[in-house]
PDB file of C-alpha atoms and ligand atoms in Angstrom:
ATOM      1  CA  UNK D   1     -23.215   7.094  16.219  1.00  0.00           C
ATOM      2  CA  UNK D   2     -26.772   6.242  17.330  1.00  0.00           C
ATOM      3  CA  UNK D   3     -28.393   7.897  14.333  1.00  0.00           C
ATOM      4  CA  UNK D   4     -26.103   6.290  11.765  1.00  0.00           C
ATOM      5  CA  UNK D   5     -27.499   3.241   9.985  1.00  0.00           C
ATOM      6  CA  UNK D   6     -24.987   1.819   7.535  1.00  0.00           C
ATOM      7  CA  UNK D   7     -26.586  -0.180   4.753  1.00  0.00           C
ATOM      8  CA  UNK D   8     -24.307  -2.392   2.712  1.00  0.00           C
ATOM      9  CA  UNK D   9     -26.977  -4.840   1.589  1.00  0.00           C
ATOM     10  CA  UNK D  10     -29.076  -2.893  -0.880  1.00  0.00           C
ATOM     11  CA  UNK D  11     -26.215  -1.542  -2.968  1.00  0.00           C
ATOM     12  CA  UNK D  12     -24.823  -3.564  -5.898  1.00  0.00           C
ATOM     13  CA  UNK D  13     -22.691  -6.292  -4.361  1.00  0.00           C
ATOM     14  CA  UNK D  14     -18.932  -6.718  -4.576  1.00  0.00           C
ATOM     15  CA  UNK D  15     -19.415 -10.077  -6.305  1.00  0.00           C
ATOM     16  CA  UNK D  16     -21.538  -8.478  -9.009  1.00  0.00           C
ATOM     17  CA  UNK D  17     -18.957  -5.759  -9.524  1.00  0.00           C
ATOM     18  CA  UNK D  18     -16.094  -8.261  -9.613  1.00  0.00           C
ATOM     19  CA  UNK D  19     -18.020 -10.237 -12.213  1.00  0.00           C
ATOM     20  CA  UNK D  20     -18.497  -7.163 -14.361  1.00  0.00           C
ATOM     21  CA  UNK D  21     -14.796  -6.324 -14.092  1.00  0.00           C
ATOM     22  CA  UNK D  22     -13.737  -9.957 -14.575  1.00  0.00           C
ATOM     23  CA  UNK D  23     -11.442  -9.970 -11.570  1.00  0.00           C
ATOM     24  CA  UNK D  24     -11.271 -10.670  -7.857  1.00  0.00           C
ATOM     25  CA  UNK D  25     -10.461  -7.513  -5.956  1.00  0.00           C
ATOM     26  CA  UNK D  26      -7.626  -7.353  -3.446  1.00  0.00           C
ATOM     27  CA  UNK D  27      -5.659  -4.702  -1.596  1.00  0.00           C
ATOM     28  CA  UNK D  28      -1.926  -5.014  -2.254  1.00  0.00           C
ATOM     29  CA  UNK D  29      -0.357  -3.224   0.687  1.00  0.00           C
ATOM     30  CA  UNK D  30       3.219  -2.155  -0.081  1.00  0.00           C
ATOM     31  CA  UNK D  31       5.446  -1.499   2.903  1.00  0.00           C
ATOM     32  CA  UNK D  32       9.106  -0.539   3.026  1.00  0.00           C
ATOM     33  CA  UNK D  33      11.429   2.326   3.859  1.00  0.00           C
ATOM     34  CA  UNK D  34      11.305   5.642   2.038  1.00  0.00           C
ATOM     35  CA  UNK D  35      13.160   5.134  -1.236  1.00  0.00           C
ATOM     36  CA  UNK D  36      12.825   1.350  -1.089  1.00  0.00           C
ATOM     37  CA  UNK D  37      10.878   1.324  -4.358  1.00  0.00           C
ATOM     38  CA  UNK D  38       7.232   1.124  -3.302  1.00  0.00           C
ATOM     39  CA  UNK D  39       5.942   3.869  -5.612  1.00  0.00           C
ATOM     40  CA  UNK D  40       8.111   2.819  -8.546  1.00  0.00           C
ATOM     41  CA  UNK D  41       7.017  -0.803  -8.347  1.00  0.00           C
ATOM     42  CA  UNK D  42       3.362   0.064  -7.646  1.00  0.00           C
ATOM     43  CA  UNK D  43       3.319   2.389 -10.663  1.00  0.00           C
ATOM     44  CA  UNK D  44       4.805  -0.215 -13.035  1.00  0.00           C
ATOM     45  CA  UNK D  45       2.759  -3.010 -11.506  1.00  0.00           C
ATOM     46  CA  UNK D  46      -0.400  -0.990 -12.121  1.00  0.00           C
ATOM     47  CA  UNK D  47       0.539  -0.432 -15.774  1.00  0.00           C
ATOM     48  CA  UNK D  48       1.190  -4.144 -16.184  1.00  0.00           C
ATOM     49  CA  UNK D  49      -2.110  -5.112 -14.534  1.00  0.00           C
ATOM     50  CA  UNK D  50      -4.032  -2.549 -16.549  1.00  0.00           C
ATOM     51  CA  UNK D  51      -2.495  -3.693 -19.827  1.00  0.00           C
ATOM     52  CA  UNK D  52      -3.489  -7.260 -18.926  1.00  0.00           C
ATOM     53  CA  UNK D  53      -7.114  -6.170 -18.557  1.00  0.00           C
ATOM     54  CA  UNK D  54      -7.372  -5.592 -14.803  1.00  0.00           C
ATOM     55  CA  UNK D  55      -8.975  -2.502 -13.280  1.00  0.00           C
ATOM     56  CA  UNK D  56      -6.800  -0.869 -10.661  1.00  0.00           C
ATOM     57  CA  UNK D  57      -6.176   2.112  -8.396  1.00  0.00           C
ATOM     58  CA  UNK D  58      -2.905   3.256  -6.833  1.00  0.00           C
ATOM     59  CA  UNK D  59      -3.108   4.930  -3.436  1.00  0.00           C
ATOM     60  CA  UNK D  60       0.214   6.612  -2.839  1.00  0.00           C
ATOM     61  CA  UNK D  61       1.408   8.116   0.444  1.00  0.00           C
ATOM     62  CA  UNK D  62       2.378  11.526  -0.836  1.00  0.00           C
ATOM     63  CA  UNK D  63      -0.727  11.934  -2.979  1.00  0.00           C
ATOM     64  CA  UNK D  64      -3.090  11.000  -0.172  1.00  0.00           C
ATOM     65  CA  UNK D  65      -1.196  13.149   2.293  1.00  0.00           C
ATOM     66  CA  UNK D  66      -1.510  16.139  -0.008  1.00  0.00           C
ATOM     67  CA  UNK D  67      -5.265  15.594  -0.325  1.00  0.00           C
ATOM     68  CA  UNK D  68      -7.617  13.770   1.981  1.00  0.00           C
ATOM     69  CA  UNK D  69      -5.009  13.446   4.739  1.00  0.00           C
ATOM     70  CA  UNK D  70      -3.487  16.916   4.426  1.00  0.00           C
ATOM     71  CA  UNK D  71      -4.475  17.604   8.030  1.00  0.00           C
ATOM     72  CA  UNK D  72      -2.207  14.823   9.342  1.00  0.00           C
ATOM     73  CA  UNK D  73       1.449  14.960  10.393  1.00  0.00           C
ATOM     74  CA  UNK D  74       3.968  12.249  11.229  1.00  0.00           C
ATOM     75  CA  UNK D  75       3.607  11.725  14.963  1.00  0.00           C
ATOM     76  CA  UNK D  76       2.400   8.263  15.984  1.00  0.00           C
ATOM     77  CA  UNK D  77      -1.212   9.344  16.454  1.00  0.00           C
ATOM     78  CA  UNK D  78      -1.403  10.980  13.022  1.00  0.00           C
ATOM     79  CA  UNK D  79       0.360   8.035  11.384  1.00  0.00           C
ATOM     80  CA  UNK D  80      -2.280   5.737  12.884  1.00  0.00           C
ATOM     81  CA  UNK D  81      -5.088   7.931  11.593  1.00  0.00           C
ATOM     82  CA  UNK D  82      -3.355   8.073   8.202  1.00  0.00           C
ATOM     83  CA  UNK D  83      -3.339   4.273   8.030  1.00  0.00           C
ATOM     84  CA  UNK D  84      -6.918   3.996   9.262  1.00  0.00           C
ATOM     85  CA  UNK D  85      -8.232   6.328   6.557  1.00  0.00           C
ATOM     86  CA  UNK D  86      -6.155   4.683   3.823  1.00  0.00           C
ATOM     87  CA  UNK D  87      -7.444   1.277   4.905  1.00  0.00           C
ATOM     88  CA  UNK D  88     -11.029   2.505   4.748  1.00  0.00           C
ATOM     89  CA  UNK D  89     -10.399   3.922   1.270  1.00  0.00           C
ATOM     90  CA  UNK D  90      -8.786   0.634   0.212  1.00  0.00           C
ATOM     91  CA  UNK D  91     -11.866  -1.152   1.480  1.00  0.00           C
ATOM     92  CA  UNK D  92     -14.163   1.077  -0.571  1.00  0.00           C
ATOM     93  CA  UNK D  93     -12.219   0.120  -3.695  1.00  0.00           C
ATOM     94  CA  UNK D  94     -12.256  -3.526  -2.639  1.00  0.00           C
ATOM     95  CA  UNK D  95     -16.030  -3.478  -2.347  1.00  0.00           C
ATOM     96  CA  UNK D  96     -16.174  -1.908  -5.796  1.00  0.00           C
ATOM     97  CA  UNK D  97     -14.292  -4.851  -7.261  1.00  0.00           C
ATOM     98  CA  UNK D  98     -11.200  -2.741  -7.918  1.00  0.00           C
ATOM     99  CA  UNK D  99      -7.656  -3.979  -7.229  1.00  0.00           C
ATOM    100  CA  UNK D 100      -5.850  -1.324  -5.218  1.00  0.00           C
ATOM    101  CA  UNK D 101      -2.118  -0.882  -4.762  1.00  0.00           C
ATOM    102  CA  UNK D 102      -1.477   0.929  -1.527  1.00  0.00           C
ATOM    103  CA  UNK D 103       1.969   2.442  -1.243  1.00  0.00           C
ATOM    104  CA  UNK D 104       2.854   3.792   2.215  1.00  0.00           C
ATOM    105  CA  UNK D 105       5.820   3.316   4.487  1.00  0.00           C
ATOM    106  CA  UNK D 106       3.384   2.013   7.145  1.00  0.00           C
ATOM    107  CA  UNK D 107       6.291   1.513   9.534  1.00  0.00           C
ATOM    108  CA  UNK D 108       4.855  -0.524  12.400  1.00  0.00           C
ATOM    109  CA  UNK D 109       3.545  -4.068  12.611  1.00  0.00           C
ATOM    110  CA  UNK D 110       0.644  -2.784  14.718  1.00  0.00           C
ATOM    111  CA  UNK D 111      -0.376  -0.279  12.023  1.00  0.00           C
ATOM    112  CA  UNK D 112      -0.349  -2.944   9.338  1.00  0.00           C
ATOM    113  CA  UNK D 113      -2.321  -5.281  11.611  1.00  0.00           C
ATOM    114  CA  UNK D 114      -4.875  -2.505  11.961  1.00  0.00           C
ATOM    115  CA  UNK D 115      -5.004  -2.129   8.177  1.00  0.00           C
ATOM    116  CA  UNK D 116      -5.438  -5.880   7.830  1.00  0.00           C
ATOM    117  CA  UNK D 117      -8.281  -5.881  10.340  1.00  0.00           C
ATOM    118  CA  UNK D 118     -10.121  -3.066   8.536  1.00  0.00           C
ATOM    119  CA  UNK D 119      -9.612  -4.544   5.063  1.00  0.00           C
ATOM    120  CA  UNK D 120     -10.044  -8.189   6.107  1.00  0.00           C
ATOM    121  CA  UNK D 121      -7.274 -10.777   6.306  1.00  0.00           C
ATOM    122  CA  UNK D 122      -8.374 -12.574   3.128  1.00  0.00           C
ATOM    123  CA  UNK D 123      -8.130  -9.456   1.004  1.00  0.00           C
ATOM    124  CA  UNK D 124      -5.068  -7.794   2.533  1.00  0.00           C
ATOM    125  CA  UNK D 125      -1.908  -8.774   0.640  1.00  0.00           C
ATOM    126  CA  UNK D 126       1.224  -7.516   2.340  1.00  0.00           C
ATOM    127  CA  UNK D 127       4.035  -6.750  -0.123  1.00  0.00           C
ATOM    128  CA  UNK D 128       7.357  -6.101   1.575  1.00  0.00           C
ATOM    129  CA  UNK D 129       9.713  -4.009  -0.539  1.00  0.00           C
ATOM    130  CA  UNK D 130      12.853  -5.088   1.224  1.00  0.00           C
ATOM    131  CA  UNK D 131      15.621  -2.617   0.483  1.00  0.00           C
ATOM    132  CA  UNK D 132      18.269  -2.022   3.160  1.00  0.00           C
ATOM    133  CA  UNK D 133      18.441   1.387   4.806  1.00  0.00           C
ATOM    134  CA  UNK D 134      21.950   2.111   3.409  1.00  0.00           C
ATOM    135  CA  UNK D 135      20.704   1.607  -0.148  1.00  0.00           C
ATOM    136  CA  UNK D 136      17.604   3.754   0.399  1.00  0.00           C
ATOM    137  CA  UNK D 137      19.788   6.419   1.943  1.00  0.00           C
ATOM    138  CA  UNK D 138      22.225   6.250  -0.974  1.00  0.00           C
ATOM    139  CA  UNK D 139      19.391   6.582  -3.466  1.00  0.00           C
ATOM    140  CA  UNK D 140      17.912   9.459  -1.454  1.00  0.00           C
ATOM    141  CA  UNK D 141      15.345   9.994  -4.207  1.00  0.00           C
ATOM    142  CA  UNK D 142      13.678  12.968  -2.561  1.00  0.00           C
ATOM    143  CA  UNK D 143      16.652  14.241  -0.537  1.00  0.00           C
ATOM    144  CA  UNK D 144      14.773  13.345   2.637  1.00  0.00           C
ATOM    145  CA  UNK D 145      17.491  11.210   4.272  1.00  0.00           C
ATOM    146  CA  UNK D 146      19.928  14.101   4.038  1.00  0.00           C
ATOM    147  CA  UNK D 147      17.397  16.352   5.726  1.00  0.00           C
ATOM    148  CA  UNK D 148      16.570  13.702   8.341  1.00  0.00           C
ATOM    149  CA  UNK D 149      20.272  13.222   9.177  1.00  0.00           C
ATOM    150  CA  UNK D 150      20.634  16.995   9.496  1.00  0.00           C
ATOM    151  CA  UNK D 151      17.739  17.008  11.949  1.00  0.00           C
ATOM    152  CA  UNK D 152      15.544  19.013   9.590  1.00  0.00           C
ATOM    153  CA  UNK D 153      12.895  16.278   9.475  1.00  0.00           C
ATOM    154  CA  UNK D 154      11.746  14.701  12.707  1.00  0.00           C
ATOM    155  CA  UNK D 155      10.211  11.234  13.072  1.00  0.00           C
ATOM    156  CA  UNK D 156      11.747   9.919   9.855  1.00  0.00           C
ATOM    157  CA  UNK D 157      11.214   6.149   9.513  1.00  0.00           C
ATOM    158  CA  UNK D 158      14.477   4.224   9.725  1.00  0.00           C
ATOM    159  CA  UNK D 159      16.420   7.222  11.086  1.00  0.00           C
ATOM    160  CA  UNK D 160      14.572   8.875  13.945  1.00  0.00           C
ATOM    161  CA  UNK D 161      11.444   6.748  14.026  1.00  0.00           C
ATOM    162  CA  UNK D 162      11.258   2.946  13.929  1.00  0.00           C
ATOM    163  CA  UNK D 163      10.626   0.828  10.853  1.00  0.00           C
ATOM    164  CA  UNK D 164       9.469  -2.676  11.736  1.00  0.00           C
ATOM    165  CA  UNK D 165       9.878  -5.094   8.843  1.00  0.00           C
ATOM    166  CA  UNK D 166       7.010  -7.555   8.295  1.00  0.00           C
ATOM    167  CA  UNK D 167       7.646 -10.942   9.872  1.00  0.00           C
ATOM    168  CA  UNK D 168       5.520 -12.893   7.456  1.00  0.00           C
ATOM    169  CA  UNK D 169       4.690 -10.867   4.333  1.00  0.00           C
ATOM    170  CA  UNK D 170       2.658 -12.442   1.532  1.00  0.00           C
ATOM    171  CA  UNK D 171       5.574 -11.648  -0.763  1.00  0.00           C
ATOM    172  CA  UNK D 172       8.978 -10.056  -0.381  1.00  0.00           C
ATOM    173  CA  UNK D 173      10.582  -8.086  -3.200  1.00  0.00           C
ATOM    174  CA  UNK D 174      14.331  -7.522  -3.223  1.00  0.00           C
ATOM    175  CA  UNK D 175      15.160  -4.452  -5.294  1.00  0.00           C
ATOM    176  CA  UNK D 176      18.929  -4.618  -4.914  1.00  0.00           C
ATOM    177  CA  UNK D 177      19.478  -7.695  -7.060  1.00  0.00           C
ATOM    178  CA  UNK D 178      16.545  -7.341  -9.485  1.00  0.00           C
ATOM    179  CA  UNK D 179      15.543  -4.647 -11.971  1.00  0.00           C
ATOM    180  CA  UNK D 180      12.196  -2.873 -11.672  1.00  0.00           C
ATOM    181  CA  UNK D 181      10.881  -5.027 -14.543  1.00  0.00           C
ATOM    182  CA  UNK D 182      11.996  -8.222 -12.780  1.00  0.00           C
ATOM    183  CA  UNK D 183      10.394  -7.113  -9.508  1.00  0.00           C
ATOM    184  CA  UNK D 184       7.135  -6.346 -11.323  1.00  0.00           C
ATOM    185  CA  UNK D 185       7.173  -9.705 -13.124  1.00  0.00           C
ATOM    186  CA  UNK D 186       7.669 -11.520  -9.845  1.00  0.00           C
ATOM    187  CA  UNK D 187       4.810  -9.621  -8.268  1.00  0.00           C
ATOM    188  CA  UNK D 188       2.522 -10.137 -11.266  1.00  0.00           C
ATOM    189  CA  UNK D 189       3.127 -13.899 -11.291  1.00  0.00           C
ATOM    190  CA  UNK D 190       2.405 -14.038  -7.587  1.00  0.00           C
ATOM    191  CA  UNK D 191      -0.713 -11.851  -7.899  1.00  0.00           C
ATOM    192  CA  UNK D 192      -2.365 -13.570 -10.851  1.00  0.00           C
ATOM    193  CA  UNK D 193      -4.021 -16.473  -8.983  1.00  0.00           C
ATOM    194  CA  UNK D 194      -5.276 -14.064  -6.304  1.00  0.00           C
ATOM    195  CA  UNK D 195      -6.993 -11.660  -8.688  1.00  0.00           C
ATOM    196  CA  UNK D 196      -8.339 -14.167 -11.188  1.00  0.00           C
ATOM    197  CA  UNK D 197     -12.131 -14.094 -11.347  1.00  0.00           C
TER     198      UNK D 197
HETATM  199  P1  ADP B   1       9.369   4.760  -2.166  1.00  0.00           P
HETATM  200  O1  ADP B   1       8.053   4.914  -2.874  1.00  0.00           O
HETATM  201  O2  ADP B   1       9.498   3.440  -1.465  1.00  0.00           O
HETATM  202  O3  ADP B   1       9.705   5.922  -1.291  1.00  0.00           O
HETATM  203  P2  ADP B   1      10.510   5.284  -4.756  1.00  0.00           P
HETATM  204  O4  ADP B   1       9.801   4.328  -5.654  1.00  0.00           O
HETATM  205  O5  ADP B   1      10.030   6.715  -4.730  1.00  0.00           O
HETATM  206  O6  ADP B   1      10.514   4.683  -3.283  1.00  0.00           O
HETATM  207  O7  ADP B   1      12.060   5.315  -5.081  1.00  0.00           O
HETATM  208  C1  ADP B   1      12.807   4.143  -5.348  1.00  0.00           C
HETATM  209  C2  ADP B   1      14.039   4.499  -6.179  1.00  0.00           C
HETATM  210  O8  ADP B   1      14.830   3.335  -6.341  1.00  0.00           O
HETATM  211  C3  ADP B   1      13.674   5.016  -7.559  1.00  0.00           C
HETATM  212  O9  ADP B   1      14.555   6.051  -7.921  1.00  0.00           O
HETATM  213  C4  ADP B   1      13.921   3.765  -8.436  1.00  0.00           C
HETATM  214  O10 ADP B   1      14.250   4.109  -9.757  1.00  0.00           O
HETATM  215  C5  ADP B   1      15.096   3.114  -7.725  1.00  0.00           C
HETATM  216  N1  ADP B   1      15.218   1.675  -7.974  1.00  0.00           N
HETATM  217  C6  ADP B   1      16.320   1.021  -8.371  1.00  0.00           C
HETATM  218  N2  ADP B   1      16.112  -0.294  -8.523  1.00  0.00           N
HETATM  219  C7  ADP B   1      14.815  -0.496  -8.231  1.00  0.00           C
HETATM  220  C8  ADP B   1      13.992  -1.675  -8.229  1.00  0.00           C
HETATM  221  N3  ADP B   1      14.442  -2.875  -8.552  1.00  0.00           N
HETATM  222  N4  ADP B   1      12.706  -1.523  -7.849  1.00  0.00           N
HETATM  223  C9  ADP B   1      12.219  -0.300  -7.498  1.00  0.00           C
HETATM  224  N5  ADP B   1      12.950   0.849  -7.490  1.00  0.00           N
HETATM  225  C10 ADP B   1      14.250   0.749  -7.867  1.00  0.00           C
END
């Protein structure tokens, strides 16, 4: 570390980039069980933001795990490293004035606290996609619950590994009583004052 000299001062500032993009950057951090609707809502939310003139980036669990984090598994240590790297990537986008939508199970309060501390409390917006386990398991979008119940997947959040719901999320989205479009509208209305330049 002794020979590393980070320099964040001489590069074009976040404020200047935000001004150019006409927005305030934030990291929307989606948390919820597998199948709760994180990716679906993030994807539609991004389209909505983009069509309204915002500049955005989705960081999705599976995509990141198949690329930059392909060396990581699902034990607690690897999950922590997964979150740390994602948070650092989110922060890079943040400092580029880009609004990022981060969609990971991120199952523990401690992990999300870590993410918040890396990103900064003012810019970390916790979005809880609150869908009960039974519903997620019924949906079983990727067939993972079936495999987890059969013991074919270990450390599966909600089944064989804990999922700790946020105690005080910035916003909570209930997918069981609202359509995807309604969830996205709710999120967009909430987000607008935060991302306004
Ligand atoms: P996750 O990214 O949390 O693992 P996905 O977005 O992959 O979850 O899957 C959620 C599933 O639930 C999708 O098949 C989606 O169509 C369905 N679904 C039903 N209602 C909603 C809703 N209101 N919001 C989001 N997803 C919903």
